PDB file of C-alpha atoms in Angstrom:
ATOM      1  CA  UNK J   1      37.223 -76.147  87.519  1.00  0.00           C
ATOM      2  CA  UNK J   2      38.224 -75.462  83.753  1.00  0.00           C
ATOM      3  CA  UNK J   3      36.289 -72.216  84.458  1.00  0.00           C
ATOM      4  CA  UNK J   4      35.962 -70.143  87.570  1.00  0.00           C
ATOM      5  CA  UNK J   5      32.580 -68.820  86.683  1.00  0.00           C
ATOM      6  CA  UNK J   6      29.847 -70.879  85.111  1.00  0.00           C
ATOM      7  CA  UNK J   7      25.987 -69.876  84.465  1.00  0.00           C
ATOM      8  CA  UNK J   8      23.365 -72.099  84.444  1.00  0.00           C
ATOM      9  CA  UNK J   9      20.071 -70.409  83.760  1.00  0.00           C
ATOM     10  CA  UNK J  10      16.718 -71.870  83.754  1.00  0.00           C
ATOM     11  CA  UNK J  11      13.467 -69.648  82.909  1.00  0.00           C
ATOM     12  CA  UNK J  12      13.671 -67.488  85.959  1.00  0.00           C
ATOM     13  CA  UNK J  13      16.786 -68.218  87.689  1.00  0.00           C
ATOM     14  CA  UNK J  14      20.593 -68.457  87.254  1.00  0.00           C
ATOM     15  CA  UNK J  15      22.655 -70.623  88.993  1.00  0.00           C
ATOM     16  CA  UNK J  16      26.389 -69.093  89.444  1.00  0.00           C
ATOM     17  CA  UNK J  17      28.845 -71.736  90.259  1.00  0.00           C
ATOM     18  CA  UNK J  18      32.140 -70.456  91.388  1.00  0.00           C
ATOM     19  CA  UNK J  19      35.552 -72.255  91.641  1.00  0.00           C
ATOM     20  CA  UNK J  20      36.320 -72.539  95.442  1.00  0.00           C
ATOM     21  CA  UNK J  21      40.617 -71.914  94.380  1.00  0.00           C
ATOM     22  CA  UNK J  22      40.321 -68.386  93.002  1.00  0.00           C
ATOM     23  CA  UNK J  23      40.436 -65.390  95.508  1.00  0.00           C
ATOM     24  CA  UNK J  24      37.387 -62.910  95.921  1.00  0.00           C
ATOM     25  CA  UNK J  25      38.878 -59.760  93.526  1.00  0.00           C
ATOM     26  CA  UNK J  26      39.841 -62.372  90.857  1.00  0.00           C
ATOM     27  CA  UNK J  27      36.423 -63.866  91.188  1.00  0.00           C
ATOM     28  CA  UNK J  28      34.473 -60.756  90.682  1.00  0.00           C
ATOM     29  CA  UNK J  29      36.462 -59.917  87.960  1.00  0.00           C
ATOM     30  CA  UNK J  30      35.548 -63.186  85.438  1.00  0.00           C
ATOM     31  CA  UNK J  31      32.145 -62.519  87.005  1.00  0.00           C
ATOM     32  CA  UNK J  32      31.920 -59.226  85.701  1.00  0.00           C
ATOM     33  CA  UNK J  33      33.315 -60.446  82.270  1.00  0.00           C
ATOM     34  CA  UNK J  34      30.997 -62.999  82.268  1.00  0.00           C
ATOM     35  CA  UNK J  35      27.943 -60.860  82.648  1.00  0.00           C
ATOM     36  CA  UNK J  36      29.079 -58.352  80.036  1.00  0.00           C
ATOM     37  CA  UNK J  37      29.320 -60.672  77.317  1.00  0.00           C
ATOM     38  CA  UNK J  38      25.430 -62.119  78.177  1.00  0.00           C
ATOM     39  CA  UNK J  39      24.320 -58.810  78.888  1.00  0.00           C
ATOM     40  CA  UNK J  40      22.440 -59.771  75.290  1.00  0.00           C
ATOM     41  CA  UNK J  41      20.997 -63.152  76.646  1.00  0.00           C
ATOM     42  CA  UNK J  42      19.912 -61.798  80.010  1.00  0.00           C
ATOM     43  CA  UNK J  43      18.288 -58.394  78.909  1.00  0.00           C
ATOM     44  CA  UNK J  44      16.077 -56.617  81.276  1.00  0.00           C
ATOM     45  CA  UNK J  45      15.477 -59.664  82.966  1.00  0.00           C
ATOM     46  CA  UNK J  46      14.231 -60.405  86.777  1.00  0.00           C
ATOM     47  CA  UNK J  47      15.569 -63.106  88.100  1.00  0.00           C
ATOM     48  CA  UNK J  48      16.097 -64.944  91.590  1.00  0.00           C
ATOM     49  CA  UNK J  49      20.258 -65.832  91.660  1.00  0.00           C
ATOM     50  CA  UNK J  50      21.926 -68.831  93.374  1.00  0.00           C
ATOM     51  CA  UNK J  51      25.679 -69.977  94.286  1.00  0.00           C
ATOM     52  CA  UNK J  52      27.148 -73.392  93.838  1.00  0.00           C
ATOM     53  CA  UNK J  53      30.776 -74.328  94.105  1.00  0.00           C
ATOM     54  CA  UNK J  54      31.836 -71.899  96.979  1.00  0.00           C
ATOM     55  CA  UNK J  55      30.618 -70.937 100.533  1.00  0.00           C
ATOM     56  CA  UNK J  56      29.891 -66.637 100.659  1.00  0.00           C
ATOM     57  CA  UNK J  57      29.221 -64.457 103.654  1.00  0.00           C
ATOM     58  CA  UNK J  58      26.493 -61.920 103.067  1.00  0.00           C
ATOM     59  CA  UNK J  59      28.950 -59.373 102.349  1.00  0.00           C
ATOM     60  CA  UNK J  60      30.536 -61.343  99.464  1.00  0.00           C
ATOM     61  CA  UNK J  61      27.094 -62.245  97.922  1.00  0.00           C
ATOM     62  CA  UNK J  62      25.910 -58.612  98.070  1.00  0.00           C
ATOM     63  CA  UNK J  63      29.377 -57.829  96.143  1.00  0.00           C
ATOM     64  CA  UNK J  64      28.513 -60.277  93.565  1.00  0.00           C
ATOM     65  CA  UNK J  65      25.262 -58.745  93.528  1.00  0.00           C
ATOM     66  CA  UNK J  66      26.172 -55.611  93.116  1.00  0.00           C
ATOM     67  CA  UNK J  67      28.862 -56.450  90.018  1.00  0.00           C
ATOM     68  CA  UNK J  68      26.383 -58.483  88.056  1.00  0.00           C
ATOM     69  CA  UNK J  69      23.365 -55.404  88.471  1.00  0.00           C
ATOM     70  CA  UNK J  70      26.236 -52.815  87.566  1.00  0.00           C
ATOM     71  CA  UNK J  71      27.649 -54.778  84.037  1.00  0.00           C
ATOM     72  CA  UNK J  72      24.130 -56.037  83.106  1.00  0.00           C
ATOM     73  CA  UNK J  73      20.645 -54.934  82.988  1.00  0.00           C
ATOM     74  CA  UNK J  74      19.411 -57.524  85.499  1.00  0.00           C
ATOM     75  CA  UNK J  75      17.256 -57.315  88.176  1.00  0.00           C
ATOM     76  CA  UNK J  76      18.161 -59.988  91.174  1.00  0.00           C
ATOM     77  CA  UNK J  77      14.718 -60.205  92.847  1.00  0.00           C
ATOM     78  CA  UNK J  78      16.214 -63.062  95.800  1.00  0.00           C
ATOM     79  CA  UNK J  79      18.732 -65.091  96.214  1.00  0.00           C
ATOM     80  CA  UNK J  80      18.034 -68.552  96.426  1.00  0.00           C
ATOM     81  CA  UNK J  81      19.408 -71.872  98.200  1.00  0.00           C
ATOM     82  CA  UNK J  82      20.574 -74.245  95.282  1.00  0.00           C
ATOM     83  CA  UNK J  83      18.235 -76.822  96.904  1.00  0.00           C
ATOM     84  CA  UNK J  84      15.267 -74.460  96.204  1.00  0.00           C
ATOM     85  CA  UNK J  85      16.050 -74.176  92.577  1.00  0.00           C
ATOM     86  CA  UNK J  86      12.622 -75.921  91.360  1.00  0.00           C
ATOM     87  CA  UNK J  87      10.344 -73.629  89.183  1.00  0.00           C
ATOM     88  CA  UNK J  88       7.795 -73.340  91.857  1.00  0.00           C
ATOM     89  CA  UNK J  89       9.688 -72.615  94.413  1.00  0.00           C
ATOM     90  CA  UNK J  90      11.119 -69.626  91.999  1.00  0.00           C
ATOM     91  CA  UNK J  91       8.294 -68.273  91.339  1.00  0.00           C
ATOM     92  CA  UNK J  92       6.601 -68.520  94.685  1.00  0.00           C
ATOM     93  CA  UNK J  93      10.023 -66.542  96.217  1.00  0.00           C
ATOM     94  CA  UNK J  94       9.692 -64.181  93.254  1.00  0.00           C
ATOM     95  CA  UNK J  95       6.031 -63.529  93.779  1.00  0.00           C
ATOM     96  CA  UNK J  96       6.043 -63.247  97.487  1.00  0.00           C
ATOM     97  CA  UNK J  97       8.952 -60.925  97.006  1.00  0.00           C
ATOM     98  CA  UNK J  98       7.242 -58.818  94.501  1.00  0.00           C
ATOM     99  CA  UNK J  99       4.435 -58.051  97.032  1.00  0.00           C
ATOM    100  CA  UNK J 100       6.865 -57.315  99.664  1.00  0.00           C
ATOM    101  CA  UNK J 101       8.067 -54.528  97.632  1.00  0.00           C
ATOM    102  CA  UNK J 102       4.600 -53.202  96.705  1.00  0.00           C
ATOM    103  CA  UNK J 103       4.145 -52.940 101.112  1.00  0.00           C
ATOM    104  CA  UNK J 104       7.556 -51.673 101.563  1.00  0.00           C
ATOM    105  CA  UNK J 105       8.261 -48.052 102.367  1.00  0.00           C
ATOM    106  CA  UNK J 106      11.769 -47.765 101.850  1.00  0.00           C
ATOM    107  CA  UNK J 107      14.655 -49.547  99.327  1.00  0.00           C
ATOM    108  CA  UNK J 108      17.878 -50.050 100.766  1.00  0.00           C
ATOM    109  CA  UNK J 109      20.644 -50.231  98.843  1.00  0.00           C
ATOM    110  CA  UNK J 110      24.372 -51.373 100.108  1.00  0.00           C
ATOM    111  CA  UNK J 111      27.535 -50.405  98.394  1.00  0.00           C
ATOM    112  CA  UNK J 112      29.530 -47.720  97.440  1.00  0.00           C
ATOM    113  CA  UNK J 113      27.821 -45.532  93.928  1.00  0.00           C
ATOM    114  CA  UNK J 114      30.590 -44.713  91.749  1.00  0.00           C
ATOM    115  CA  UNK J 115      31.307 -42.073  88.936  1.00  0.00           C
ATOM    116  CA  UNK J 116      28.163 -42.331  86.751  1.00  0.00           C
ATOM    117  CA  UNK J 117      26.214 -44.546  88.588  1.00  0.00           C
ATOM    118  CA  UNK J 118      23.008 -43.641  89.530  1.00  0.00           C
ATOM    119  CA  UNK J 119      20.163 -45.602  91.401  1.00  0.00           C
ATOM    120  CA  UNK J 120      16.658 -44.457  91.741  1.00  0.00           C
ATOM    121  CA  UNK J 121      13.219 -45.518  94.477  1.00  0.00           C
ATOM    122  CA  UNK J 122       9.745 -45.039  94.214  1.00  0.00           C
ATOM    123  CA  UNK J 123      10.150 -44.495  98.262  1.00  0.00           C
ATOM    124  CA  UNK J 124      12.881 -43.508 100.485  1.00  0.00           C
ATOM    125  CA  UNK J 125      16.187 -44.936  99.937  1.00  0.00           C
ATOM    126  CA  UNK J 126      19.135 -45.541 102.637  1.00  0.00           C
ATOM    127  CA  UNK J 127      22.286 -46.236 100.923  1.00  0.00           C
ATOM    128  CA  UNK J 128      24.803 -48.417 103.358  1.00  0.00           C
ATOM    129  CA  UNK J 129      28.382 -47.081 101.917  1.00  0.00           C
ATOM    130  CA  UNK J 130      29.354 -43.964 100.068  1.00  0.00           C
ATOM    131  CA  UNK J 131      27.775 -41.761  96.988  1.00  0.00           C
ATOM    132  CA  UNK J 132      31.025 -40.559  95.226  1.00  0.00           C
ATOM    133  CA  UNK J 133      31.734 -37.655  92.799  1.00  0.00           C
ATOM    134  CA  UNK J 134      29.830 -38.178  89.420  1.00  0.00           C
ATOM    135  CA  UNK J 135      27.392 -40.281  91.138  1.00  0.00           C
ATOM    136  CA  UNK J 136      23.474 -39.651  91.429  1.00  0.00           C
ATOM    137  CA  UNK J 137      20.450 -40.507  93.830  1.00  0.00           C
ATOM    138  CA  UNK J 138      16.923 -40.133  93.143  1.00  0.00           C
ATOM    139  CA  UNK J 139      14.337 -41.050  95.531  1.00  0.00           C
ATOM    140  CA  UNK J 140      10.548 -39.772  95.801  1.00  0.00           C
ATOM    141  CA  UNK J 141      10.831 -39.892  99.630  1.00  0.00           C
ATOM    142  CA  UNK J 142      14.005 -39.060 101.883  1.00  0.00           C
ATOM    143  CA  UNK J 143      17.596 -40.393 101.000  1.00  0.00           C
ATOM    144  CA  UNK J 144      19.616 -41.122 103.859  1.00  0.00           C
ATOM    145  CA  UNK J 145      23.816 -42.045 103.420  1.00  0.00           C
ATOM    146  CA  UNK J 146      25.366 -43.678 105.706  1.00  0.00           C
ATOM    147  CA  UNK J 147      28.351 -42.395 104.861  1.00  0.00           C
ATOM    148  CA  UNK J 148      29.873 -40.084 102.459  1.00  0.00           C
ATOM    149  CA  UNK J 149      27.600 -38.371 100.007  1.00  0.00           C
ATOM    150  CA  UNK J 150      29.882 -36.753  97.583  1.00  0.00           C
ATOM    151  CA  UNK J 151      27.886 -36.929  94.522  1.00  0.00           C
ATOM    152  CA  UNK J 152      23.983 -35.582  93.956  1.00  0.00           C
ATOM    153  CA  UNK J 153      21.380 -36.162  95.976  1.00  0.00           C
ATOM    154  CA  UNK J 154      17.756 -35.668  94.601  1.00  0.00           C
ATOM    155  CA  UNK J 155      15.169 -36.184  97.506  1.00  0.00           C
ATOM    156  CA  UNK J 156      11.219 -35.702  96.633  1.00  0.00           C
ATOM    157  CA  UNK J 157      11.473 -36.580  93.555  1.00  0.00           C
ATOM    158  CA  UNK J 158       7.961 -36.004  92.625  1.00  0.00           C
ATOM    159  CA  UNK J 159       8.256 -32.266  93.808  1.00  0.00           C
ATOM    160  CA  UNK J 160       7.727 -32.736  97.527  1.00  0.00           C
ATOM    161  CA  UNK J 161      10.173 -30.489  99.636  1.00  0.00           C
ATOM    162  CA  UNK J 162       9.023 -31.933 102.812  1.00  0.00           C
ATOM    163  CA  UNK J 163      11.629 -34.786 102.683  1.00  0.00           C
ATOM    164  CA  UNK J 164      14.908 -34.497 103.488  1.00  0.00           C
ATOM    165  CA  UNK J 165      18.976 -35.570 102.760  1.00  0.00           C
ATOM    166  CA  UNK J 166      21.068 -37.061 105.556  1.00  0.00           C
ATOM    167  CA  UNK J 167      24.332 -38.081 105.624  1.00  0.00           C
ATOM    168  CA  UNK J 168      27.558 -39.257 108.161  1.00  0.00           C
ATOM    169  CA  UNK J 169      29.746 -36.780 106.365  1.00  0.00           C
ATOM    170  CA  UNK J 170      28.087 -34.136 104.545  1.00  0.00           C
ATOM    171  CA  UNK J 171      29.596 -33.106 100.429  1.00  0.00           C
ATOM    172  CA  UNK J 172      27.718 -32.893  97.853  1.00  0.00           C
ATOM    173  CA  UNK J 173      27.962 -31.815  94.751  1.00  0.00           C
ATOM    174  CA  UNK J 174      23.954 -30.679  94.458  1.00  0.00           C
ATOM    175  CA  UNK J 175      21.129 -31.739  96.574  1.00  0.00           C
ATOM    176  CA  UNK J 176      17.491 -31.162  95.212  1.00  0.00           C
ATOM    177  CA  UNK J 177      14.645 -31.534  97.387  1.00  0.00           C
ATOM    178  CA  UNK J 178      11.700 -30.898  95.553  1.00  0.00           C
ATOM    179  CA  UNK J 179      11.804 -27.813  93.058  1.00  0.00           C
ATOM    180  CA  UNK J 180      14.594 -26.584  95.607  1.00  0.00           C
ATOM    181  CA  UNK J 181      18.306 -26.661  94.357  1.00  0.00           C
ATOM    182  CA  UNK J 182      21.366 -25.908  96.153  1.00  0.00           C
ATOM    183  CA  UNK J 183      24.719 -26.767  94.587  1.00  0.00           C
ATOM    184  CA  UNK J 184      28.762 -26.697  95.267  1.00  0.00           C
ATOM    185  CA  UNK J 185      30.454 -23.756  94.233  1.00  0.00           C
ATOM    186  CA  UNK J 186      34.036 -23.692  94.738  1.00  0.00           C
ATOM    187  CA  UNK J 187      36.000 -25.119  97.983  1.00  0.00           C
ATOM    188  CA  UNK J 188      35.833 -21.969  99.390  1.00  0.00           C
ATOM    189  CA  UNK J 189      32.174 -21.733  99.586  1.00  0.00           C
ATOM    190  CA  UNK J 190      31.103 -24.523  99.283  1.00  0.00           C
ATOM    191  CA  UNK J 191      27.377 -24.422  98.822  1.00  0.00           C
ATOM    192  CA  UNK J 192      25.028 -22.312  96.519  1.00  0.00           C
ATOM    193  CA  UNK J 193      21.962 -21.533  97.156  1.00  0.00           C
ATOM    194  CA  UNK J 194      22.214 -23.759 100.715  1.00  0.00           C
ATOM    195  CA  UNK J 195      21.994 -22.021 103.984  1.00  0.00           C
ATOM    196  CA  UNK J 196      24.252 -23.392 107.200  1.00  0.00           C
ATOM    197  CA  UNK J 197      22.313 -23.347 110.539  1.00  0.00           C
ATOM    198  CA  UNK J 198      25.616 -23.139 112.285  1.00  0.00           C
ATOM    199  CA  UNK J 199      29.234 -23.539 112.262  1.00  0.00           C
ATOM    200  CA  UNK J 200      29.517 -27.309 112.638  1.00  0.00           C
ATOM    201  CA  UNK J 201      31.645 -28.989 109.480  1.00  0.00           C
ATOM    202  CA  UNK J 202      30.014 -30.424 106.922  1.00  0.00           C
ATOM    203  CA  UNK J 203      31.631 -33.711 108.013  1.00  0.00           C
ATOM    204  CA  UNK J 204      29.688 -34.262 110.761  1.00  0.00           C
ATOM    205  CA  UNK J 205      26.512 -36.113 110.723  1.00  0.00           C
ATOM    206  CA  UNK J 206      24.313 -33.493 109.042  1.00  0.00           C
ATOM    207  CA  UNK J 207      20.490 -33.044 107.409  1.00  0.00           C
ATOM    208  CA  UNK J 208      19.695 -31.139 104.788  1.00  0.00           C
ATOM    209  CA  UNK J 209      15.742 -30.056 104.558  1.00  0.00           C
ATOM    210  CA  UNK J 210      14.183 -27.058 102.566  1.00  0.00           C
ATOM    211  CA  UNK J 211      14.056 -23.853 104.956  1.00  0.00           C
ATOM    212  CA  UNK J 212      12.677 -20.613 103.939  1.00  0.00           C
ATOM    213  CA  UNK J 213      12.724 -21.847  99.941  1.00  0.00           C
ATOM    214  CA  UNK J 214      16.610 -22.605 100.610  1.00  0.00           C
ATOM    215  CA  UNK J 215      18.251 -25.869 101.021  1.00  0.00           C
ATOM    216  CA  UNK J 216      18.779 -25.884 105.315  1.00  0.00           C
ATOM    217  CA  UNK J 217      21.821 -28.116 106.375  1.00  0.00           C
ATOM    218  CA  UNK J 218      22.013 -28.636 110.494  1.00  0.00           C
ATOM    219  CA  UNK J 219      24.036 -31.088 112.145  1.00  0.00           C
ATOM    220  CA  UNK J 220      21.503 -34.529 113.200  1.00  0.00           C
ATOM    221  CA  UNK J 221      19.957 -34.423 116.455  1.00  0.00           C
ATOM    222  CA  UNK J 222      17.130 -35.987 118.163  1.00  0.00           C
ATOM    223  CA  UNK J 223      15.086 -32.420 117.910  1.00  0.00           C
ATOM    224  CA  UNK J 224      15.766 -32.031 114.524  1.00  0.00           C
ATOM    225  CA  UNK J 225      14.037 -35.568 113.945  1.00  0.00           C
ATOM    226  CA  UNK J 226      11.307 -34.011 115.620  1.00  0.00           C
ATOM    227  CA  UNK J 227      11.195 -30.920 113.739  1.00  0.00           C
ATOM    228  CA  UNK J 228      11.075 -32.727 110.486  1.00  0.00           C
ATOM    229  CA  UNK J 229       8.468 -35.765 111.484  1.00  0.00           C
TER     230      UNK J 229
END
């Protein structure tokens, strides 16, 4: 191919079609530099997203995903078959998918949130992969990490300190559940305004719920699933 990435876009779609001869990192890069100089074309817009040229696994489409949604404003709705790339087919996928989301109680997000990144649900929201320093999550339901959550956590958004934070390892910089805030201090204490059930380490599997208008961390057990149901 003269270019490793090309887009073809139609009204509600774009077609990506990679060259087959590049490796992964070098494709995501010329992705990424493709999407930053449309970012103007493609503004704000919802689209379902399709590969030609190049066979993915899941993992490497949700990558792909994940760099276009991070250098642009685009929304991928689905991804598409490049078979199914007929307008009606579109916008019957985009439609159905749409209403899914209107029924669904939870978004799921996968991928690691870097340094000024910061994702936000109308519902719950379980992140697959880490929330580093610098980075934020918002949800008006529960947040749930699995793995490292390292950044801020903001759970209730909508001022309801019944949900809760969990996590596989347990650092935050701040967690807010509803109008409560606890915070890091230093490394020697290193919560403020967060009380500590116990003397497990914070990199266990651990949930964070308001206790006694404090933030409550405990290590995750089956009773304290119960406790917070």
């Amino acid at each position: 191919m003269s270019q490793p990435v090309v887009i073809k876009s139609s009204k509600n779609a774009i077609n990506l079609v990679l060259d087959s001869n590049i490796s992964f990192d070098e494709l995501l890069v010329c992705i990424k530099e493709k999407f930053v100089e449309s970012e103007r074309f493609f503004k704000d817009a919802k689209i379902a997203l399709s590969f030609e040229g190049r066979e993915l696994s899941q993992e490497e489409q949700f990558s792909i995903i994940e760099t276009i949604q991070k250098n642009s404003s685009i929304s991928i709705l689905c991804i598409l078959d490049h078979d199914e790339l007929m307008d009606e087919v579109i916008q019957r996928r985009m439609n159905q998918y749409i209403e899914e989301q209107k029924e669904d109680s939870g978004y799921f997000y996968k991928g690691t949130l870097r340094s000024g990144q910061q994702i936000e649900s109308e519902t719950s929201m379980i992140i697959l992969g880490d929330v580093n320093p610098g980075a934020k999550v918002i949800a008006k339901g529960n947040i749930i990490v699995l793995g490292s959550l390292k950044g801020i956590a903001y759970a209730g958004a909508a001022g309801d300190d019944t949900c809760i934070v969990a996590a596989l390892e347990m650092d935050p910089v701040q967690i807010k559940i509803g109008d409560v805030i606890g915070r890091s201090a230093d490394k020697k204490s290193p919560f403020k305004g967060i009380r500590k059930k116990n003397k497990d380490d914070y990199t266990n599997p651990m949930i964070a719920m308001v206790y006694d208008s404090q933030i409550l961390i405990e290590p995750i057990s089956k009773g304290v699933f119960r406790d917070v149901m």
